[in-house]
Short mmCIF file of C-alpha atoms in Angstrom, two decimals:
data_model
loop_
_atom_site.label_atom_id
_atom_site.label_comp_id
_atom_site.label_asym_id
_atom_site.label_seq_id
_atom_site.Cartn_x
_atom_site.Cartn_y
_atom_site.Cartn_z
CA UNK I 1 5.65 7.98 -0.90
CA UNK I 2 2.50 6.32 -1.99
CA UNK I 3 2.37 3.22 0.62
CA UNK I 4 0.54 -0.06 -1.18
CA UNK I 5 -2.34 -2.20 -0.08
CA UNK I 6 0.42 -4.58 0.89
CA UNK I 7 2.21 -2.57 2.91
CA UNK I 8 -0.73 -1.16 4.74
CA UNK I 9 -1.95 -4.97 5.32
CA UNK I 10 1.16 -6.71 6.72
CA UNK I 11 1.00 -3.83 9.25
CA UNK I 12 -2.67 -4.77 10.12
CA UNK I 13 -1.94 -8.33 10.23
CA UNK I 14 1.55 -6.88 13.14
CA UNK I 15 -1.46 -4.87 15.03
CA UNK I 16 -3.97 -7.77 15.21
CA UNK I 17 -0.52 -10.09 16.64
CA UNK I 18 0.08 -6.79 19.48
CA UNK I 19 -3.72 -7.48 20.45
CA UNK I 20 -2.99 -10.84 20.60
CA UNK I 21 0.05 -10.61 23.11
CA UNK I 22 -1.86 -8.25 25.32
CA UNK I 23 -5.28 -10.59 25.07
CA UNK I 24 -2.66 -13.52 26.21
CA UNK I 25 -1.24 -10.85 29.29
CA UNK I 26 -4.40 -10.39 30.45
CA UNK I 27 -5.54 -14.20 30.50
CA UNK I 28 -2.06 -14.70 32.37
CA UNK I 29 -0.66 -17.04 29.73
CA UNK I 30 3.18 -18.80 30.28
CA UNK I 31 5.93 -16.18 29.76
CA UNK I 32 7.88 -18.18 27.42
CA UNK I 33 4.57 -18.47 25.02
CA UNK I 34 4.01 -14.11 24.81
CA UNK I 35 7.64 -13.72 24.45
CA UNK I 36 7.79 -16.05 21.52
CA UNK I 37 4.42 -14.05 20.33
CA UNK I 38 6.45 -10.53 20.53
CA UNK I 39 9.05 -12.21 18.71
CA UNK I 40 6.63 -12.91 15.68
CA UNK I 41 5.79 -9.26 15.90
CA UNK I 42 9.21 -8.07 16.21
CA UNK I 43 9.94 -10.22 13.28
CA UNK I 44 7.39 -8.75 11.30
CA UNK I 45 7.70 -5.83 11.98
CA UNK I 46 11.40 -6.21 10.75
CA UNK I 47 9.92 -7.46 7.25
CA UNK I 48 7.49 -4.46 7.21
CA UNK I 49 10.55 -2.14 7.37
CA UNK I 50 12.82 -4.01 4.70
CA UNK I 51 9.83 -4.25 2.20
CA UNK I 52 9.26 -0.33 2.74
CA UNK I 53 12.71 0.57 2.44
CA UNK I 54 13.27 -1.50 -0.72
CA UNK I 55 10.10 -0.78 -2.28
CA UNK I 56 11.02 2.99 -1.82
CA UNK I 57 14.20 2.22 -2.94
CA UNK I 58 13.55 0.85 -6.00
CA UNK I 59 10.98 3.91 -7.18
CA UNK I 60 13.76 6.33 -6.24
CA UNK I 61 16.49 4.76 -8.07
CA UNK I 62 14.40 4.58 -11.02
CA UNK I 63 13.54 7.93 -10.39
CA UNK I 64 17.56 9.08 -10.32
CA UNK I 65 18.40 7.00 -13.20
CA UNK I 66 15.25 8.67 -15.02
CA UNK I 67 16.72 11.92 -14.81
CA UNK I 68 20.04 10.48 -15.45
CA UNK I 69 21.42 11.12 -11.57
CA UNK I 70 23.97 8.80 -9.81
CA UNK I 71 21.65 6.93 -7.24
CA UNK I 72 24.91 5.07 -5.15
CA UNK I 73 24.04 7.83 -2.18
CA UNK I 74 20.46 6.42 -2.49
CA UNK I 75 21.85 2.87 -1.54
CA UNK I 76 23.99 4.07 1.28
CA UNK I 77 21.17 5.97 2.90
CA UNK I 78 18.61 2.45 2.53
CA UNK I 79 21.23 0.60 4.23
CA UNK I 80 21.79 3.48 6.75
CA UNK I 81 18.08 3.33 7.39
CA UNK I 82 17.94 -0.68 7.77
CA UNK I 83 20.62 -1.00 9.93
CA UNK I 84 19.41 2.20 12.14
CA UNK I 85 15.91 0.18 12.43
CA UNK I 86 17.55 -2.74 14.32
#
Protein backbone atom coordinates (compact mmCIF):
# COMPACT_ATOMS: atom_id res chain seq x y z
CA UNK A 1 0.00 0.00 0.00
CA UNK A 2 1.26 3.35 -1.04
CA UNK A 3 0.88 5.38 2.45
CA UNK A 4 0.04 9.38 1.65
CA UNK A 5 1.70 12.53 2.83
CA UNK A 6 -1.24 12.64 5.19
CA UNK A 7 -0.90 9.63 6.64
CA UNK A 8 2.79 9.86 7.14
CA UNK A 9 2.14 13.48 8.83
CA UNK A 10 -0.61 12.79 11.40
CA UNK A 11 1.88 10.11 12.58
CA UNK A 12 4.65 12.82 12.94
CA UNK A 13 2.40 15.20 14.52
CA UNK A 14 1.47 11.47 17.35
CA UNK A 15 5.54 11.26 17.67
CA UNK A 16 6.18 14.97 18.37
CA UNK A 17 2.90 14.54 21.26
CA UNK A 18 5.11 11.04 22.73
CA UNK A 19 8.14 13.60 23.05
CA UNK A 20 6.01 15.81 24.59
CA UNK A 21 4.69 13.39 27.42
CA UNK A 22 8.18 12.21 28.13
CA UNK A 23 9.65 16.09 28.05
CA UNK A 24 6.61 16.67 30.73
CA UNK A 25 7.96 13.15 32.82
CA UNK A 26 11.12 14.38 33.03
CA UNK A 27 10.20 18.06 34.25
CA UNK A 28 7.94 16.09 36.86
CA UNK A 29 4.69 17.64 35.65
CA UNK A 30 1.04 16.70 37.62
CA UNK A 31 -0.07 13.13 36.76
CA UNK A 32 -3.47 14.04 35.80
CA UNK A 33 -1.93 16.65 33.04
CA UNK A 34 0.54 13.56 31.11
CA UNK A 35 -2.27 11.21 31.41
CA UNK A 36 -4.64 13.53 29.67
CA UNK A 37 -1.47 14.12 27.13
CA UNK A 38 -1.30 10.12 26.42
CA UNK A 39 -4.86 10.29 25.96
CA UNK A 40 -4.46 12.83 22.98
CA UNK A 41 -1.96 10.38 21.63
CA UNK A 42 -3.95 7.40 22.20
CA UNK A 43 -6.69 9.24 20.50
CA UNK A 44 -4.74 9.93 17.62
CA UNK A 45 -3.31 7.31 17.22
CA UNK A 46 -6.88 5.70 17.03
CA UNK A 47 -7.66 8.21 14.03
CA UNK A 48 -4.32 7.25 12.35
CA UNK A 49 -5.55 3.61 12.29
CA UNK A 50 -9.27 4.29 11.05
CA UNK A 51 -7.99 6.69 8.25
CA UNK A 52 -5.45 3.81 7.15
CA UNK A 53 -7.85 1.15 7.28
CA UNK A 54 -10.50 3.07 5.32
CA UNK A 55 -8.25 4.63 2.97
CA UNK A 56 -6.98 1.02 2.17
CA UNK A 57 -10.29 0.01 2.12
CA UNK A 58 -11.61 2.06 -0.27
CA UNK A 59 -8.56 1.34 -3.02
CA UNK A 60 -9.23 -2.36 -2.48
CA UNK A 61 -12.84 -2.35 -2.97
CA UNK A 62 -12.42 -0.44 -6.01
CA UNK A 63 -9.88 -2.71 -6.87
CA UNK A 64 -12.46 -5.97 -6.38
CA UNK A 65 -15.23 -4.25 -8.03
CA UNK A 66 -12.65 -3.41 -10.97
CA UNK A 67 -12.16 -6.87 -11.68
CA UNK A 68 -15.72 -7.53 -11.01
CA UNK A 69 -15.00 -9.58 -7.45
CA UNK A 70 -17.45 -9.55 -4.46
CA UNK A 71 -15.54 -7.21 -1.93
CA UNK A 72 -18.20 -8.02 1.34
CA UNK A 73 -15.04 -10.28 2.81
CA UNK A 74 -13.01 -7.03 2.30
CA UNK A 75 -15.46 -5.21 4.78
CA UNK A 76 -15.49 -7.93 7.33
CA UNK A 77 -11.72 -8.11 7.48
CA UNK A 78 -11.55 -3.77 7.92
CA UNK A 79 -13.85 -4.14 10.70
CA UNK A 80 -11.94 -7.23 12.02
CA UNK A 81 -8.84 -5.08 11.86
CA UNK A 82 -10.52 -1.90 13.67
CA UNK A 83 -11.95 -3.61 16.32
CA UNK A 84 -8.60 -5.86 16.86
CA UNK A 85 -6.71 -2.30 17.13
CA UNK A 86 -8.68 -1.29 20.28
Amino acid sequence: MNYSEDTKKRLRRIEGQVRGVLRMMEEEKNCKDVVSQLSAVRNAADKAIAFIVATNLEQCILEEQEAGRDSSKLVREAVELLIKSR
